[in-house]
Amino acid sequence: MQCLCPGAQMNKIEKGVQSSDISRYSSANGEIKQHMNNVNTEEADFPLHEGEAAKECSTILDVVESALPEGLPDIFGDDCNLKATICRAFELLPELYKLGGFHFEAVSSYRRALWSNWNLDEKAIGRIQKEFAVLLLYSGCETCSPNLISQLDGAFVPRNNLEEAILLLMLLLRKFNLKRHERDPTVIHHLTFALSMSGQLKPLAIQFEELLPGVLHSREWLYNVALCYLAEEDDLIALNLLKRILMSGEDSNSLKELLLASKICCENSVHGEEGALFARRALANLHGGCDQIEVSANLLLGISLSNQAIFATTNTTRASQQREALEVLGIAQKKMHGIDFRVMYNLSLENAKQRKLDTAALYAKKLLKLEGGSELKTWLLMARIMSAQRRFEDAESFVNAALDQTGKWFEGDLLQIKAKMQASQGRFKKAVETYTQLLAVIQLRTKSFNAGVSVLKGYTDDRSLEIETWYDLVLLYISMSQWRDAELCISKMKAISPYSALACHATGKIHEAKGFLKEALRAYSTALDLEPRHMQI
């Protein structure tokens, strides 16, 4: 056990001080406290400013830590000049390394400061934690993760810079909430970046929700939490949070929130009316703003009106909404001089929905040329337009051209439309072959995903696509009177989703084809019970 008597400690410190020029003083007769309080801090700091200072600073800390590995004894009060100097050195050392471009040494010195036994005050620890997190996040140098396993048995051990930075920032937020540290809004900004980069948006939402009032402005808090839930595809929660901002007060007509709320509504046709209202409010509050915002608002309004038309109760209302949808999309196109891909695509799509197929094809062809054939959804749209015009050979040519330019992972939608076109022409065996190819692609993607390969977001959910594929095969086998194969496909659907409305509807189709009308009606009713909005021809 180490001796803690003042005389013994003084002998160790005196040797270190003499070798590093910390002080010109020596002590005698054990009067350590008096001598240390008389140390001239300017003289102690002098080596730190001589000859870009990191090496000197590190030497001082090495000497003092070797003399006092357990930190200063209690006889050294908080007003001790040596303690203040050592604490300042712990903060200064990593900054000096950063100035010299020595990032790995800076990381080591930050860890050294946080793990030291020198009882740094809470404010100093907070400053060190924040600066360390910033270095880990933005330095661009991946350092070795700390070996904490022996120190934190059973606790979380960060594996890389990002995880270590997140841990530090979350500790700081906890201190804010416990009122052990002054609030610093930049900490939540850094944490937002870190968790966003790691894809952990749900935990980020929780961190926002745990913040005490006043750390962030209410509007900023709501908007950021909404973005977190939106990224995690909890659209309804995100929309409700945005509505709280837009309900009343000075922020009720904020363009950023209005456009985001309208966009969320656009992605769910049920909310078409709300989406249109938010887009109109955005347009009413532009006050001569930038053209890009106006184009975005008109685009969202056009999509919302198109969605509204689907649920219109009268033909007059539907026609009015469809007409206005084309008008506002046309305005957006003129503003962008016909070079905005989003507007062009939706103009083509809306014309196709309204059976204005020649105009739809014209816009789709222009879009293909602008994009250089790089967008899969434009190829799909073009093929569907050709198919609606009964130009099946042309449509299949577009699909084949797209398949030639598309990787295996992204062939699903193309194979589905190709099979549907083959079936509509009575080429049932060819369609079965194409659907079999599609199922193989889905199986490949599913296996890869289960094996840990990351699947990009943005294309059709494979589970839904697989059920739709088996349903289409049921219809094909019914057309060929292959009842056993059709029933096998239904069993596949139920294995994926036991309560699938499509599986019940497919069962009804088989009963109807066999002439069992009561059984067919019962199966159709079950499908509607499971999914009231379920519609199949």
mmCIF file of C-alpha atoms in Angstrom, residues 157-459:
data_model
loop_
_atom_site.group_PDB
_atom_site.id
_atom_site.type_symbol
_atom_site.label_atom_id
_atom_site.label_comp_id
_atom_site.label_asym_id
_atom_site.label_seq_id
_atom_site.Cartn_x
_atom_site.Cartn_y
_atom_site.Cartn_z
ATOM 1 C CA VAL A 157 -18.104 -0.790 -24.973
ATOM 2 C CA PRO A 158 -17.962 1.501 -28.047
ATOM 3 C CA ARG A 159 -16.472 -0.195 -31.106
ATOM 4 C CA ASN A 160 -15.561 2.870 -33.172
ATOM 5 C CA ASN A 161 -15.333 6.674 -33.219
ATOM 6 C CA LEU A 162 -19.037 7.125 -33.910
ATOM 7 C CA GLU A 163 -20.211 4.965 -31.024
ATOM 8 C CA GLU A 164 -17.746 6.556 -28.601
ATOM 9 C CA ALA A 165 -18.882 10.050 -29.642
ATOM 10 C CA ILE A 166 -22.543 9.080 -29.218
ATOM 11 C CA LEU A 167 -21.814 7.731 -25.733
ATOM 12 C CA LEU A 168 -20.039 10.942 -24.696
ATOM 13 C CA LEU A 169 -22.815 13.174 -26.044
ATOM 14 C CA MET A 170 -25.531 11.110 -24.377
ATOM 15 C CA LEU A 171 -23.673 11.392 -21.073
ATOM 16 C CA LEU A 172 -23.597 15.166 -21.522
ATOM 17 C CA LEU A 173 -27.338 15.282 -22.227
ATOM 18 C CA ARG A 174 -27.969 13.293 -19.087
ATOM 19 C CA LYS A 175 -25.988 15.880 -17.122
ATOM 20 C CA PHE A 176 -28.141 18.651 -18.608
ATOM 21 C CA ASN A 177 -31.294 16.866 -17.530
ATOM 22 C CA LEU A 178 -29.907 16.278 -14.034
ATOM 23 C CA LYS A 179 -28.917 19.974 -13.911
ATOM 24 C CA ARG A 180 -25.289 19.060 -13.244
ATOM 25 C CA HIS A 181 -24.056 21.038 -16.234
ATOM 26 C CA GLU A 182 -25.077 24.204 -18.059
ATOM 27 C CA ARG A 183 -27.300 23.580 -21.079
ATOM 28 C CA ASP A 184 -25.536 23.596 -24.414
ATOM 29 C CA PRO A 185 -27.825 23.309 -27.491
ATOM 30 C CA THR A 186 -24.883 22.390 -29.734
ATOM 31 C CA VAL A 187 -24.616 19.027 -27.951
ATOM 32 C CA ILE A 188 -27.998 17.886 -29.287
ATOM 33 C CA HIS A 189 -26.981 19.110 -32.742
ATOM 34 C CA HIS A 190 -23.834 16.976 -32.663
ATOM 35 C CA LEU A 191 -25.817 14.005 -31.328
ATOM 36 C CA THR A 192 -28.379 14.454 -34.098
ATOM 37 C CA PHE A 193 -25.617 14.213 -36.676
ATOM 38 C CA ALA A 194 -23.999 11.209 -34.990
ATOM 39 C CA LEU A 195 -27.182 9.148 -34.576
ATOM 40 C CA SER A 196 -28.335 10.078 -38.082
ATOM 41 C CA MET A 197 -25.038 8.834 -39.506
ATOM 42 C CA SER A 198 -25.421 5.569 -37.611
ATOM 43 C CA GLY A 199 -29.026 5.129 -38.747
ATOM 44 C CA GLN A 200 -30.335 5.156 -35.174
ATOM 45 C CA LEU A 201 -33.250 7.550 -35.614
ATOM 46 C CA LYS A 202 -35.588 5.953 -33.058
ATOM 47 C CA PRO A 203 -33.001 6.345 -30.251
ATOM 48 C CA LEU A 204 -32.468 9.923 -31.420
ATOM 49 C CA ALA A 205 -36.207 10.605 -31.106
ATOM 50 C CA ILE A 206 -36.074 9.234 -27.550
ATOM 51 C CA GLN A 207 -33.160 11.548 -26.732
ATOM 52 C CA PHE A 208 -35.154 14.530 -28.004
ATOM 53 C CA GLU A 209 -38.182 13.466 -26.006
ATOM 54 C CA GLU A 210 -36.140 13.245 -22.798
ATOM 55 C CA LEU A 211 -34.823 16.804 -23.123
ATOM 56 C CA LEU A 212 -36.004 19.251 -20.518
ATOM 57 C CA PRO A 213 -38.044 22.220 -21.784
ATOM 58 C CA GLY A 214 -35.895 25.136 -22.825
ATOM 59 C CA VAL A 215 -32.911 23.237 -24.250
ATOM 60 C CA LEU A 216 -34.408 23.711 -27.715
ATOM 61 C CA HIS A 217 -37.108 26.004 -29.015
ATOM 62 C CA SER A 218 -40.458 24.199 -29.075
ATOM 63 C CA ARG A 219 -40.751 24.419 -32.863
ATOM 64 C CA GLU A 220 -37.209 23.121 -33.419
ATOM 65 C CA TRP A 221 -37.838 20.286 -30.955
ATOM 66 C CA LEU A 222 -41.072 19.189 -32.652
ATOM 67 C CA TYR A 223 -39.597 19.422 -36.149
ATOM 68 C CA ASN A 224 -36.543 17.331 -35.283
ATOM 69 C CA VAL A 225 -38.577 14.637 -33.524
ATOM 70 C CA ALA A 226 -40.913 14.546 -36.538
ATOM 71 C CA LEU A 227 -37.929 14.008 -38.851
ATOM 72 C CA CYS A 228 -36.751 11.100 -36.670
ATOM 73 C CA TYR A 229 -40.108 9.332 -36.825
ATOM 74 C CA LEU A 230 -40.447 10.065 -40.532
ATOM 75 C CA ALA A 231 -37.070 8.452 -41.210
ATOM 76 C CA GLU A 232 -38.260 5.384 -39.276
ATOM 77 C CA GLU A 233 -41.417 5.336 -41.441
ATOM 78 C CA ASP A 234 -43.741 6.272 -38.567
ATOM 79 C CA ASP A 235 -45.470 8.776 -40.822
ATOM 80 C CA LEU A 236 -48.576 9.293 -38.696
ATOM 81 C CA ILE A 237 -46.581 10.265 -35.595
ATOM 82 C CA ALA A 238 -44.442 12.622 -37.685
ATOM 83 C CA LEU A 239 -47.540 14.226 -39.210
ATOM 84 C CA ASN A 240 -49.189 14.750 -35.812
ATOM 85 C CA LEU A 241 -46.037 16.427 -34.476
ATOM 86 C CA LEU A 242 -45.935 18.790 -37.465
ATOM 87 C CA LYS A 243 -49.608 19.623 -36.951
ATOM 88 C CA ARG A 244 -48.757 20.845 -33.454
ATOM 89 C CA ILE A 245 -46.405 23.401 -35.003
ATOM 90 C CA LEU A 246 -48.899 24.392 -37.697
ATOM 91 C CA MET A 247 -51.931 24.607 -35.437
ATOM 92 C CA SER A 248 -51.529 28.168 -34.155
ATOM 93 C CA GLY A 249 -49.071 30.904 -33.271
ATOM 94 C CA GLU A 250 -46.307 32.592 -35.214
ATOM 95 C CA ASP A 251 -45.033 29.296 -36.655
ATOM 96 C CA SER A 252 -48.404 28.178 -38.018
ATOM 97 C CA ASN A 253 -47.488 29.149 -41.578
ATOM 98 C CA SER A 254 -43.846 28.083 -41.610
ATOM 99 C CA LEU A 255 -43.035 26.891 -45.137
ATOM 100 C CA LYS A 256 -40.638 24.148 -44.060
ATOM 101 C CA GLU A 257 -43.208 22.429 -41.862
ATOM 102 C CA LEU A 258 -46.088 23.002 -44.298
ATOM 103 C CA LEU A 259 -44.209 21.400 -47.186
ATOM 104 C CA LEU A 260 -43.048 18.434 -45.099
ATOM 105 C CA ALA A 261 -46.571 17.827 -43.783
ATOM 106 C CA SER A 262 -47.941 17.972 -47.331
ATOM 107 C CA LYS A 263 -45.256 15.532 -48.520
ATOM 108 C CA ILE A 264 -46.180 13.024 -45.804
ATOM 109 C CA CYS A 265 -49.840 13.287 -46.813
ATOM 110 C CA CYS A 266 -48.940 12.772 -50.477
ATOM 111 C CA GLU A 267 -47.393 9.413 -49.685
ATOM 112 C CA ASN A 268 -50.673 8.148 -48.242
ATOM 113 C CA SER A 269 -53.615 8.693 -50.561
ATOM 114 C CA VAL A 270 -56.041 8.624 -47.605
ATOM 115 C CA HIS A 271 -54.635 12.007 -46.486
ATOM 116 C CA GLY A 272 -55.025 13.663 -49.893
ATOM 117 C CA GLU A 273 -57.363 16.389 -48.614
ATOM 118 C CA GLU A 274 -55.005 17.396 -45.786
ATOM 119 C CA GLY A 275 -52.038 17.341 -48.159
ATOM 120 C CA ALA A 276 -53.821 19.760 -50.484
ATOM 121 C CA LEU A 277 -54.652 22.109 -47.581
ATOM 122 C CA PHE A 278 -51.031 22.233 -46.398
ATOM 123 C CA ALA A 279 -49.767 22.840 -49.948
ATOM 124 C CA ARG A 280 -52.285 25.681 -50.483
ATOM 125 C CA ARG A 281 -51.201 27.307 -47.211
ATOM 126 C CA ALA A 282 -47.580 27.094 -48.345
ATOM 127 C CA LEU A 283 -48.424 28.763 -51.674
ATOM 128 C CA ALA A 284 -50.383 31.490 -49.863
ATOM 129 C CA ASN A 285 -47.364 32.301 -47.673
ATOM 130 C CA LEU A 286 -44.619 32.401 -50.306
ATOM 131 C CA HIS A 287 -44.657 36.207 -50.549
ATOM 132 C CA GLY A 288 -42.403 36.213 -53.593
ATOM 133 C CA GLY A 289 -40.030 33.545 -52.309
ATOM 134 C CA CYS A 290 -37.796 31.339 -54.431
ATOM 135 C CA ASP A 291 -39.149 29.512 -57.471
ATOM 136 C CA GLN A 292 -37.967 26.118 -56.209
ATOM 137 C CA ILE A 293 -40.224 26.340 -53.151
ATOM 138 C CA GLU A 294 -43.169 27.401 -55.308
ATOM 139 C CA VAL A 295 -42.524 24.470 -57.673
ATOM 140 C CA SER A 296 -42.382 22.054 -54.732
ATOM 141 C CA ALA A 297 -45.642 23.410 -53.317
ATOM 142 C CA ASN A 298 -47.417 23.132 -56.692
ATOM 143 C CA LEU A 299 -46.049 19.631 -57.172
ATOM 144 C CA LEU A 300 -47.331 18.529 -53.762
ATOM 145 C CA LEU A 301 -50.682 20.173 -54.431
ATOM 146 C CA GLY A 302 -50.981 18.347 -57.758
ATOM 147 C CA ILE A 303 -50.198 14.958 -56.179
ATOM 148 C CA SER A 304 -52.625 15.630 -53.308
ATOM 149 C CA LEU A 305 -55.437 16.574 -55.687
ATOM 150 C CA SER A 306 -54.779 13.411 -57.691
ATOM 151 C CA ASN A 307 -55.049 11.353 -54.493
ATOM 152 C CA GLN A 308 -58.240 13.156 -53.509
ATOM 153 C CA ALA A 309 -59.804 12.299 -56.853
ATOM 154 C CA ILE A 310 -59.482 8.582 -56.091
ATOM 155 C CA PHE A 311 -61.967 8.924 -53.209
ATOM 156 C CA ALA A 312 -64.255 11.533 -54.800
ATOM 157 C CA THR A 313 -67.940 10.792 -54.156
ATOM 158 C CA THR A 314 -69.203 12.319 -57.409
ATOM 159 C CA ASN A 315 -67.961 12.396 -60.992
ATOM 160 C CA THR A 316 -68.140 16.210 -60.962
ATOM 161 C CA THR A 317 -65.856 16.465 -57.942
ATOM 162 C CA ARG A 318 -63.444 13.933 -59.396
ATOM 163 C CA ALA A 319 -63.247 15.759 -62.738
ATOM 164 C CA SER A 320 -62.666 19.099 -60.972
ATOM 165 C CA GLN A 321 -59.829 17.711 -58.835
ATOM 166 C CA GLN A 322 -58.195 15.986 -61.783
ATOM 167 C CA ARG A 323 -58.388 19.151 -63.881
ATOM 168 C CA GLU A 324 -56.819 21.279 -61.141
ATOM 169 C CA ALA A 325 -54.099 18.640 -60.600
ATOM 170 C CA LEU A 326 -53.004 18.992 -64.223
ATOM 171 C CA GLU A 327 -53.177 22.789 -63.985
ATOM 172 C CA VAL A 328 -50.880 23.127 -60.980
ATOM 173 C CA LEU A 329 -48.455 20.541 -62.332
ATOM 174 C CA GLY A 330 -48.373 22.516 -65.585
ATOM 175 C CA ILE A 331 -47.584 25.698 -63.645
ATOM 176 C CA ALA A 332 -44.716 23.923 -61.906
ATOM 177 C CA GLN A 333 -43.386 22.689 -65.256
ATOM 178 C CA LYS A 334 -43.397 26.190 -66.742
ATOM 179 C CA LYS A 335 -41.573 27.570 -63.709
ATOM 180 C CA MET A 336 -38.807 24.995 -64.202
ATOM 181 C CA HIS A 337 -38.858 25.248 -68.011
ATOM 182 C CA GLY A 338 -39.570 21.537 -68.321
ATOM 183 C CA ILE A 339 -36.362 20.303 -66.720
ATOM 184 C CA ASP A 340 -37.605 19.183 -63.289
ATOM 185 C CA PHE A 341 -37.687 15.378 -63.225
ATOM 186 C CA ARG A 342 -40.255 15.168 -60.409
ATOM 187 C CA VAL A 343 -42.713 17.447 -62.170
ATOM 188 C CA MET A 344 -42.272 15.719 -65.531
ATOM 189 C CA TYR A 345 -42.826 12.301 -63.997
ATOM 190 C CA ASN A 346 -45.989 13.323 -62.162
ATOM 191 C CA LEU A 347 -47.352 15.123 -65.233
ATOM 192 C CA SER A 348 -46.921 11.916 -67.229
ATOM 193 C CA LEU A 349 -48.435 9.818 -64.433
ATOM 194 C CA GLU A 350 -51.448 12.098 -63.955
ATOM 195 C CA ASN A 351 -52.180 12.167 -67.679
ATOM 196 C CA ALA A 352 -51.963 8.374 -67.707
ATOM 197 C CA LYS A 353 -54.417 8.144 -64.790
ATOM 198 C CA GLN A 354 -56.854 10.331 -66.708
ATOM 199 C CA ARG A 355 -56.408 8.106 -69.804
ATOM 200 C CA LYS A 356 -54.730 10.890 -71.768
ATOM 201 C CA LEU A 357 -52.240 8.328 -72.935
ATOM 202 C CA ASP A 358 -50.649 10.171 -75.878
ATOM 203 C CA THR A 359 -49.794 13.160 -73.680
ATOM 204 C CA ALA A 360 -48.574 10.827 -70.930
ATOM 205 C CA ALA A 361 -46.300 9.017 -73.391
ATOM 206 C CA LEU A 362 -44.929 12.336 -74.676
ATOM 207 C CA TYR A 363 -43.871 13.441 -71.181
ATOM 208 C CA ALA A 364 -42.467 9.996 -70.343
ATOM 209 C CA LYS A 365 -40.320 9.963 -73.503
ATOM 210 C CA LYS A 366 -38.960 13.436 -72.712
ATOM 211 C CA LEU A 367 -38.181 12.282 -69.204
ATOM 212 C CA LEU A 368 -36.349 9.180 -70.428
ATOM 213 C CA LYS A 369 -34.218 11.408 -72.636
ATOM 214 C CA LEU A 370 -33.465 13.859 -69.804
ATOM 215 C CA GLU A 371 -32.511 11.078 -67.412
ATOM 216 C CA GLY A 372 -30.534 9.131 -69.983
ATOM 217 C CA GLY A 373 -32.520 6.031 -69.091
ATOM 218 C CA SER A 374 -31.131 5.961 -65.554
ATOM 219 C CA GLU A 375 -34.422 5.822 -63.603
ATOM 220 C CA LEU A 376 -36.200 2.497 -63.266
ATOM 221 C CA LYS A 377 -39.587 4.026 -62.411
ATOM 222 C CA THR A 378 -39.628 6.003 -65.687
ATOM 223 C CA TRP A 379 -39.080 2.799 -67.676
ATOM 224 C CA LEU A 380 -41.917 1.190 -65.729
ATOM 225 C CA LEU A 381 -44.211 4.134 -66.373
ATOM 226 C CA MET A 382 -43.423 4.085 -70.096
ATOM 227 C CA ALA A 383 -44.117 0.341 -70.278
ATOM 228 C CA ARG A 384 -47.453 0.748 -68.484
ATOM 229 C CA ILE A 385 -48.503 3.538 -70.822
ATOM 230 C CA MET A 386 -47.640 1.395 -73.846
ATOM 231 C CA SER A 387 -49.558 -1.499 -72.311
ATOM 232 C CA ALA A 388 -52.616 0.698 -71.692
ATOM 233 C CA GLN A 389 -52.457 1.668 -75.372
ATOM 234 C CA ARG A 390 -52.524 -2.061 -76.224
ATOM 235 C CA ARG A 391 -49.049 -1.712 -77.724
ATOM 236 C CA PHE A 392 -47.826 -4.834 -75.966
ATOM 237 C CA GLU A 393 -44.803 -5.498 -78.150
ATOM 238 C CA ASP A 394 -43.532 -1.937 -77.631
ATOM 239 C CA ALA A 395 -44.228 -2.199 -73.919
ATOM 240 C CA GLU A 396 -42.302 -5.458 -73.653
ATOM 241 C CA SER A 397 -39.417 -3.906 -75.599
ATOM 242 C CA PHE A 398 -39.227 -1.108 -73.009
ATOM 243 C CA VAL A 399 -39.224 -3.661 -70.191
ATOM 244 C CA ASN A 400 -36.495 -5.730 -71.829
ATOM 245 C CA ALA A 401 -34.385 -2.621 -72.422
ATOM 246 C CA ALA A 402 -34.773 -1.703 -68.758
ATOM 247 C CA LEU A 403 -33.872 -5.252 -67.663
ATOM 248 C CA ASP A 404 -30.653 -4.998 -69.682
ATOM 249 C CA GLN A 405 -29.666 -1.882 -67.707
ATOM 250 C CA THR A 406 -30.812 -3.067 -64.300
ATOM 251 C CA GLY A 407 -28.987 -5.192 -61.737
ATOM 252 C CA LYS A 408 -30.489 -8.429 -60.472
ATOM 253 C CA TRP A 409 -31.575 -6.837 -57.223
ATOM 254 C CA PHE A 410 -33.860 -4.331 -58.953
ATOM 255 C CA GLU A 411 -35.587 -6.555 -61.518
ATOM 256 C CA GLY A 412 -38.677 -7.258 -59.419
ATOM 257 C CA ASP A 413 -41.068 -4.574 -60.642
ATOM 258 C CA LEU A 414 -39.945 -4.988 -64.246
ATOM 259 C CA LEU A 415 -40.534 -8.756 -64.212
ATOM 260 C CA GLN A 416 -43.940 -8.228 -62.614
ATOM 261 C CA ILE A 417 -45.169 -5.875 -65.337
ATOM 262 C CA LYS A 418 -43.651 -8.095 -68.039
ATOM 263 C CA ALA A 419 -45.570 -11.112 -66.711
ATOM 264 C CA LYS A 420 -48.801 -9.110 -66.532
ATOM 265 C CA MET A 421 -48.405 -8.045 -70.165
ATOM 266 C CA GLN A 422 -47.749 -11.631 -71.250
ATOM 267 C CA ALA A 423 -50.818 -12.802 -69.367
ATOM 268 C CA SER A 424 -53.010 -10.079 -70.907
ATOM 269 C CA GLN A 425 -51.983 -11.351 -74.353
ATOM 270 C CA GLY A 426 -52.933 -14.915 -73.466
ATOM 271 C CA ARG A 427 -49.301 -16.082 -73.304
ATOM 272 C CA PHE A 428 -49.919 -17.898 -70.041
ATOM 273 C CA LYS A 429 -46.940 -20.251 -70.071
ATOM 274 C CA LYS A 430 -44.552 -17.377 -70.782
ATOM 275 C CA ALA A 431 -46.147 -15.426 -67.956
ATOM 276 C CA VAL A 432 -45.669 -18.381 -65.569
ATOM 277 C CA GLU A 433 -41.977 -18.502 -66.526
ATOM 278 C CA THR A 434 -41.583 -14.777 -65.871
ATOM 279 C CA TYR A 435 -43.346 -15.015 -62.500
ATOM 280 C CA THR A 436 -41.023 -17.890 -61.602
ATOM 281 C CA GLN A 437 -38.055 -15.624 -62.393
ATOM 282 C CA LEU A 438 -39.603 -12.948 -60.172
ATOM 283 C CA LEU A 439 -39.990 -15.355 -57.244
ATOM 284 C CA ALA A 440 -36.323 -16.338 -57.640
ATOM 285 C CA VAL A 441 -35.288 -12.669 -57.426
ATOM 286 C CA ILE A 442 -37.418 -12.180 -54.292
ATOM 287 C CA GLN A 443 -35.899 -15.294 -52.710
ATOM 288 C CA LEU A 444 -32.382 -14.056 -53.498
ATOM 289 C CA ARG A 445 -33.053 -10.677 -51.906
ATOM 290 C CA THR A 446 -34.683 -12.243 -48.850
ATOM 291 C CA LYS A 447 -31.774 -14.635 -48.267
ATOM 292 C CA SER A 448 -29.235 -11.852 -48.725
ATOM 293 C CA PHE A 449 -31.094 -9.627 -46.295
ATOM 294 C CA ASN A 450 -31.288 -12.396 -43.688
ATOM 295 C CA ALA A 451 -27.560 -12.974 -44.131
ATOM 296 C CA GLY A 452 -26.883 -9.363 -43.193
ATOM 297 C CA VAL A 453 -26.664 -7.687 -46.599
ATOM 298 C CA SER A 454 -28.183 -4.219 -46.350
ATOM 299 C CA VAL A 455 -31.173 -3.697 -48.642
ATOM 300 C CA LEU A 456 -31.649 -0.205 -50.008
ATOM 301 C CA LYS A 457 -34.879 1.534 -49.125
ATOM 302 C CA GLY A 458 -37.235 2.811 -51.752
ATOM 303 C CA TYR A 459 -38.547 -0.136 -53.735
#
